[in-house]
Amino acid sequence: MEKRMIHRKLVRAVFWLIILYTAATATAVLAIQFGLLKVPETATLANAQSGKDPEEHMPVSLAAFAEQFTKEYLFWTAGKEDSRAERLRPFWKPGLDVQGGLEFSKAGWNSYTRQVSTWEMKERKDGSGITDVTVYAETILTRTGRGNDQKRVDRWISVPVRKAGESYVVVELPKIIPAPVVSVPEEEPVSGNKGETVNSSVRAEAEAFLRSFWKVYTTGEPREIAYFRKDNRPVPGLTGVMRFEDLKDLEVTEQNGEMTARFRVELEDLASGVKMTTRYEFKLVREGNRWFVLKMGQGEI
């Protein structure tokens, strides 16, 4: 009899617990539905735990912007430069060349982009807010006037981008770069004060050195390029990709024993004949009669 009473009390307790749990659950559901009880979103909780801003989507949107720009930048048709300029205009910072440094008067090939993908996004350390986005592009070149004569050319392009409101802008002319190599890190852009302008004799030496460097950088092997570098490190150049045409607007300054050379380089794309003008900034040092490259990077326009 006593065991039967204990069993009845236990069953009754379980019954009332179920009733209370059901009532509490129903009340919570109704409160959520009517907005009386706020529940944090999963993404918000995840971002809070990781310490990230829940509205921070820059890497994804930045990559999308750079890829779309690359598609338009590497798409041209001889004789239709005006339409290309209009397509590119929304991407540029005001004042930049609408053709992005490309000149098509002697171009023997038209180009369109079949596939693009972002390889790397690297924010500059100089506080400029500029991110250099490296984009791979598979392009198809068609010989002008001969639509059945085509060839594929793989390109790597560096796009300097800065945030602009809810979107981005390209703030410097892009440049064609060598394909990434596993053992060789990318060169960092050079920055710093201008220093004092060197005399004409030193400037002439620097110009002769830089012209020699660019000839080897566009024709030589990594070990030959290493001869021009202070660290003697072999690095890949633009051999088989671009031809060195000319070096212009050279300005050389000196500060604390180091020289900074700012100049424009004219290159010709070997695959298409298109000419590209890009501004560079090099850190140089002279030891006796020899000159060396300390750092190389793209300079401000």
Short mmCIF file of C-alpha atoms in Angstrom, two decimals:
data_model
loop_
_atom_site.label_atom_id
_atom_site.label_comp_id
_atom_site.label_asym_id
_atom_site.label_seq_id
_atom_site.Cartn_x
_atom_site.Cartn_y
_atom_site.Cartn_z
CA MET A 1 0.00 0.00 0.00
CA GLU A 2 2.79 2.41 0.93
CA LYS A 3 4.68 1.68 -2.32
CA ARG A 4 1.46 2.32 -4.31
CA MET A 5 1.05 5.74 -2.62
CA ILE A 6 4.65 6.72 -3.40
CA HIS A 7 4.15 5.72 -7.02
CA ARG A 8 0.98 7.84 -7.31
CA LYS A 9 2.77 10.89 -5.83
CA LEU A 10 5.67 10.46 -8.24
CA VAL A 11 3.36 10.20 -11.25
CA ARG A 12 1.44 13.27 -10.08
CA ALA A 13 4.71 15.27 -9.66
CA VAL A 14 5.91 14.33 -13.15
CA PHE A 15 2.48 15.28 -14.58
CA TRP A 16 2.60 18.77 -13.05
CA LEU A 17 6.20 19.28 -14.16
CA ILE A 18 5.19 18.52 -17.75
CA ILE A 19 2.27 20.96 -17.50
CA LEU A 20 4.51 23.73 -16.15
CA TYR A 21 7.22 23.15 -18.80
CA THR A 22 4.64 23.21 -21.61
CA ALA A 23 3.10 26.43 -20.28
CA ALA A 24 6.51 28.11 -19.97
CA THR A 25 7.57 27.06 -23.49
CA ALA A 26 4.33 28.29 -25.03
CA THR A 27 4.66 31.61 -23.21
CA ALA A 28 8.23 32.09 -24.49
CA VAL A 29 7.23 31.31 -28.09
CA LEU A 30 4.37 33.81 -27.96
CA ALA A 31 6.65 36.45 -26.43
CA ILE A 32 9.18 35.99 -29.24
CA GLN A 33 6.51 36.13 -31.94
CA PHE A 34 5.06 39.37 -30.55
CA GLY A 35 8.49 40.95 -30.03
CA LEU A 36 8.27 40.94 -26.25
CA LEU A 37 11.39 38.82 -25.97
CA LYS A 38 14.42 39.59 -28.20
CA VAL A 39 16.73 36.79 -29.22
CA PRO A 40 20.21 37.65 -30.62
CA GLU A 41 20.84 36.39 -34.15
CA THR A 42 23.29 33.53 -34.54
CA ALA A 43 25.61 35.62 -36.73
CA THR A 44 25.64 38.41 -34.16
CA LEU A 45 26.53 36.01 -31.36
CA ALA A 46 29.25 34.40 -33.45
CA ASN A 47 30.77 37.75 -34.33
CA ALA A 48 30.58 38.92 -30.72
CA GLN A 49 32.41 35.80 -29.55
CA SER A 50 35.10 36.24 -32.22
CA GLY A 51 35.50 39.96 -31.56
CA LYS A 52 34.52 40.97 -35.13
CA ASP A 53 32.21 43.77 -36.19
CA PRO A 54 28.98 42.12 -37.43
CA GLU A 55 28.76 44.71 -40.23
CA GLU A 56 32.30 44.14 -41.44
CA HIS A 57 32.04 42.63 -44.94
CA MET A 58 34.91 44.50 -46.59
CA PRO A 59 37.01 41.52 -47.73
CA VAL A 60 34.11 40.01 -49.71
CA SER A 61 32.91 43.26 -51.29
CA LEU A 62 36.46 44.43 -51.94
CA ALA A 63 37.29 41.23 -53.82
CA ALA A 64 34.08 41.53 -55.85
CA PHE A 65 34.91 45.14 -56.76
CA ALA A 66 38.49 44.31 -57.81
CA GLU A 67 37.35 41.34 -59.90
CA GLN A 68 34.69 43.38 -61.70
CA PHE A 69 37.22 46.13 -62.39
CA THR A 70 39.72 43.60 -63.76
CA LYS A 71 37.10 42.20 -66.15
CA GLU A 72 36.52 45.66 -67.59
CA TYR A 73 40.17 46.72 -67.53
CA LEU A 74 41.38 43.74 -69.57
CA PHE A 75 38.47 43.99 -72.03
CA TRP A 76 39.14 46.13 -75.10
CA THR A 77 38.29 46.29 -78.79
CA ALA A 78 40.39 48.28 -81.23
CA GLY A 79 38.56 51.44 -82.30
CA LYS A 80 36.14 51.34 -79.36
CA GLU A 81 38.27 53.04 -76.74
CA ASP A 82 35.50 55.52 -75.89
CA SER A 83 33.08 52.81 -74.81
CA ARG A 84 35.84 51.17 -72.76
CA ALA A 85 36.53 54.48 -71.03
CA GLU A 86 32.84 54.82 -70.12
CA ARG A 87 32.76 51.32 -68.67
CA LEU A 88 35.83 52.04 -66.54
CA ARG A 89 34.93 55.58 -65.48
CA PRO A 90 32.89 54.57 -62.37
CA PHE A 91 35.86 52.63 -60.99
CA TRP A 92 38.47 55.42 -61.07
CA LYS A 93 39.38 58.04 -58.51
CA PRO A 94 38.79 61.45 -60.15
CA GLY A 95 41.79 62.59 -62.15
CA LEU A 96 43.15 59.19 -63.18
CA ASP A 97 43.62 58.26 -66.83
CA VAL A 98 40.29 56.76 -67.98
CA GLN A 99 42.18 54.15 -70.04
CA GLY A 100 44.28 53.15 -67.03
CA GLY A 101 47.64 53.80 -68.69
CA LEU A 102 46.90 51.63 -71.75
CA GLU A 103 47.32 52.93 -75.32
CA PHE A 104 45.81 51.03 -78.25
CA SER A 105 47.01 52.80 -81.40
CA LYS A 106 49.34 49.91 -82.34
CA ALA A 107 47.44 47.08 -80.63
CA GLY A 108 47.19 44.07 -82.89
CA TRP A 109 44.89 42.06 -80.66
CA ASN A 110 41.52 42.59 -78.97
CA SER A 111 41.02 41.19 -75.48
CA TYR A 112 38.24 39.93 -73.25
CA THR A 113 38.33 38.32 -69.82
CA ARG A 114 36.99 34.82 -69.45
CA GLN A 115 37.68 34.19 -65.78
CA VAL A 116 38.97 36.21 -62.80
CA SER A 117 39.65 35.38 -59.17
CA THR A 118 41.20 37.26 -56.25
CA TRP A 119 44.53 35.91 -55.12
CA GLU A 120 45.51 38.25 -52.29
CA MET A 121 44.37 41.43 -50.53
CA LYS A 122 47.13 43.30 -48.73
CA GLU A 123 46.51 46.57 -46.88
CA ARG A 124 49.40 49.02 -47.01
CA LYS A 125 51.13 49.79 -43.74
CA ASP A 126 51.53 53.51 -44.41
CA GLY A 127 48.09 54.45 -43.10
CA SER A 128 46.85 55.47 -46.56
CA GLY A 129 43.86 53.11 -46.41
CA ILE A 130 44.91 51.59 -49.73
CA THR A 131 44.61 47.84 -50.25
CA ASP A 132 46.55 46.21 -53.08
CA VAL A 133 44.36 43.47 -54.50
CA THR A 134 46.10 40.84 -56.61
CA VAL A 135 43.74 39.37 -59.19
CA TYR A 136 44.33 36.47 -61.58
CA ALA A 137 42.70 36.82 -64.99
CA GLU A 138 42.37 34.36 -67.83
CA THR A 139 42.08 36.43 -71.00
CA ILE A 140 41.40 35.53 -74.63
CA LEU A 141 43.12 37.62 -77.30
CA THR A 142 41.69 37.82 -80.82
CA ARG A 143 43.78 39.20 -83.66
CA THR A 144 42.16 42.34 -85.09
CA GLY A 145 40.51 41.58 -88.42
CA ARG A 146 40.96 37.82 -87.98
CA GLY A 147 38.37 36.53 -85.54
CA ASN A 148 39.47 32.90 -85.88
CA ASP A 149 43.01 33.69 -84.71
CA GLN A 150 42.86 33.52 -80.91
CA LYS A 151 45.13 32.73 -78.01
CA ARG A 152 44.84 32.48 -74.25
CA VAL A 153 46.97 34.69 -72.00
CA ASP A 154 47.00 34.35 -68.19
CA ARG A 155 47.68 37.60 -66.37
CA TRP A 156 48.27 38.72 -62.79
CA ILE A 157 47.28 42.28 -62.01
CA SER A 158 47.70 44.42 -58.89
CA VAL A 159 44.80 46.83 -58.25
CA PRO A 160 45.26 49.61 -55.62
CA VAL A 161 41.84 50.17 -54.02
CA ARG A 162 40.50 52.42 -51.26
CA LYS A 163 37.11 52.48 -49.50
CA ALA A 164 34.72 55.17 -50.78
CA GLY A 165 31.43 55.32 -48.92
CA GLU A 166 29.59 52.05 -49.44
CA SER A 167 31.81 51.10 -52.38
CA TYR A 168 35.44 51.47 -53.48
CA VAL A 169 37.59 53.35 -56.00
CA VAL A 170 40.82 52.50 -57.82
CA VAL A 171 43.25 55.18 -56.59
CA GLU A 172 46.35 54.38 -58.68
CA LEU A 173 46.92 52.86 -62.09
CA PRO A 174 46.96 49.05 -61.89
CA LYS A 175 50.02 47.15 -62.98
CA ILE A 176 50.75 43.77 -64.52
CA ILE A 177 52.87 41.71 -62.13
CA PRO A 178 54.67 38.35 -62.31
CA ALA A 179 52.77 35.25 -61.29
CA PRO A 180 53.21 34.54 -57.53
CA VAL A 181 56.03 32.18 -56.62
CA VAL A 182 55.81 30.12 -53.45
CA SER A 183 59.28 30.95 -52.11
CA VAL A 184 59.37 34.63 -53.06
CA PRO A 185 57.34 37.19 -51.03
CA GLU A 186 55.79 40.18 -52.78
CA GLU A 187 57.73 43.43 -52.66
CA GLU A 188 56.29 46.09 -50.37
CA PRO A 189 55.65 49.59 -51.74
CA VAL A 190 58.20 52.19 -50.74
CA SER A 191 57.17 55.22 -48.71
CA GLY A 192 58.88 58.02 -46.83
CA ASN A 193 60.01 61.64 -47.05
CA LYS A 194 61.41 62.91 -50.31
CA GLY A 195 64.74 64.17 -49.00
CA GLU A 196 67.06 66.45 -51.02
CA THR A 197 67.33 66.38 -54.80
CA VAL A 198 70.63 64.92 -56.04
CA ASN A 199 72.89 66.70 -58.53
CA SER A 200 72.75 66.06 -62.28
CA SER A 201 75.74 63.71 -62.25
CA VAL A 202 74.22 61.38 -59.64
CA ARG A 203 70.86 61.53 -61.40
CA ALA A 204 72.50 60.46 -64.67
CA GLU A 205 74.12 57.48 -62.92
CA ALA A 206 70.80 56.50 -61.36
CA GLU A 207 69.03 56.71 -64.71
CA ALA A 208 71.63 54.53 -66.43
CA PHE A 209 71.32 51.97 -63.62
CA LEU A 210 67.52 51.94 -63.72
CA ARG A 211 67.43 51.51 -67.48
CA SER A 212 69.78 48.56 -67.18
CA PHE A 213 67.66 47.12 -64.39
CA TRP A 214 64.43 47.31 -66.41
CA LYS A 215 66.02 45.73 -69.46
CA VAL A 216 67.10 42.76 -67.34
CA TYR A 217 63.82 42.74 -65.35
CA THR A 218 61.92 42.20 -68.61
CA THR A 219 64.37 39.82 -70.32
CA GLY A 220 66.53 38.12 -67.69
CA GLU A 221 66.39 35.19 -65.35
CA PRO A 222 65.83 35.58 -61.57
CA ARG A 223 69.56 35.10 -60.88
CA GLU A 224 70.38 37.94 -63.30
CA ILE A 225 67.86 40.23 -61.59
CA ALA A 226 69.47 39.33 -58.24
CA TYR A 227 72.69 41.02 -59.39
CA PHE A 228 70.88 44.39 -59.20
CA ARG A 229 69.47 43.81 -55.71
CA LYS A 230 71.26 44.63 -52.47
CA ASP A 231 70.10 41.38 -50.87
CA ASN A 232 71.22 39.43 -53.99
CA ARG A 233 67.94 37.51 -53.86
CA PRO A 234 66.70 35.97 -57.14
CA VAL A 235 63.19 37.19 -57.95
CA PRO A 236 60.95 36.62 -60.97
CA GLY A 237 60.62 39.53 -63.37
CA LEU A 238 58.42 40.22 -66.39
CA THR A 239 60.41 38.12 -68.83
CA GLY A 240 58.12 36.83 -71.56
CA VAL A 241 55.31 39.11 -70.36
CA MET A 242 56.34 42.73 -70.99
CA ARG A 243 58.95 44.59 -73.06
CA PHE A 244 60.75 47.63 -71.64
CA GLU A 245 60.18 50.68 -73.84
CA ASP A 246 61.29 53.78 -71.96
CA LEU A 247 61.90 55.41 -68.58
CA LYS A 248 60.67 58.99 -68.10
CA ASP A 249 60.18 61.77 -65.53
CA LEU A 250 62.94 60.54 -63.25
CA GLU A 251 63.29 62.31 -59.91
CA VAL A 252 66.03 61.24 -57.48
CA THR A 253 66.31 62.40 -53.88
CA GLU A 254 68.67 61.41 -51.07
CA GLN A 255 68.08 61.06 -47.35
CA ASN A 256 70.22 59.35 -44.69
CA GLY A 257 72.43 57.71 -47.31
CA GLU A 258 69.52 56.17 -49.21
CA MET A 259 68.21 57.41 -52.51
CA THR A 260 64.62 57.41 -53.67
CA ALA A 261 63.94 57.29 -57.40
CA ARG A 262 60.48 58.15 -58.70
CA PHE A 263 59.80 57.65 -62.39
CA ARG A 264 57.43 56.38 -65.07
CA VAL A 265 58.09 53.19 -67.00
CA GLU A 266 56.62 52.47 -70.42
CA LEU A 267 56.14 48.76 -71.08
CA GLU A 268 54.65 46.88 -73.99
CA ASP A 269 52.54 43.78 -73.47
CA LEU A 270 54.21 41.08 -75.59
CA ALA A 271 50.98 39.18 -76.14
CA SER A 272 48.88 42.04 -77.50
CA GLY A 273 51.15 44.97 -78.33
CA VAL A 274 49.31 47.25 -75.87
CA LYS A 275 51.53 49.81 -74.13
CA MET A 276 51.26 50.42 -70.40
CA THR A 277 52.67 53.35 -68.43
CA THR A 278 53.17 52.83 -64.70
CA ARG A 279 54.80 55.00 -62.05
CA TYR A 280 57.33 53.35 -59.77
CA GLU A 281 59.25 54.29 -56.65
CA PHE A 282 62.57 52.59 -55.89
CA LYS A 283 64.86 52.78 -52.89
CA LEU A 284 68.47 52.73 -54.13
CA VAL A 285 71.92 52.72 -52.57
CA ARG A 286 75.29 53.42 -54.17
CA GLU A 287 78.39 51.63 -52.96
CA GLY A 288 81.47 52.80 -54.80
CA ASN A 289 80.71 52.52 -58.49
CA ARG A 290 77.88 50.05 -57.99
CA TRP A 291 74.19 50.73 -57.51
CA PHE A 292 71.68 48.40 -55.87
CA VAL A 293 67.92 48.19 -55.48
CA LEU A 294 66.84 48.08 -51.83
CA LYS A 295 63.07 48.14 -52.41
CA MET A 296 60.78 48.54 -55.36
CA GLY A 297 57.13 49.47 -55.44
CA GLN A 298 54.47 51.43 -57.22
CA GLY A 299 54.58 55.15 -56.43
CA GLU A 300 51.86 57.76 -56.14
CA ILE A 301 50.51 59.17 -59.37
#
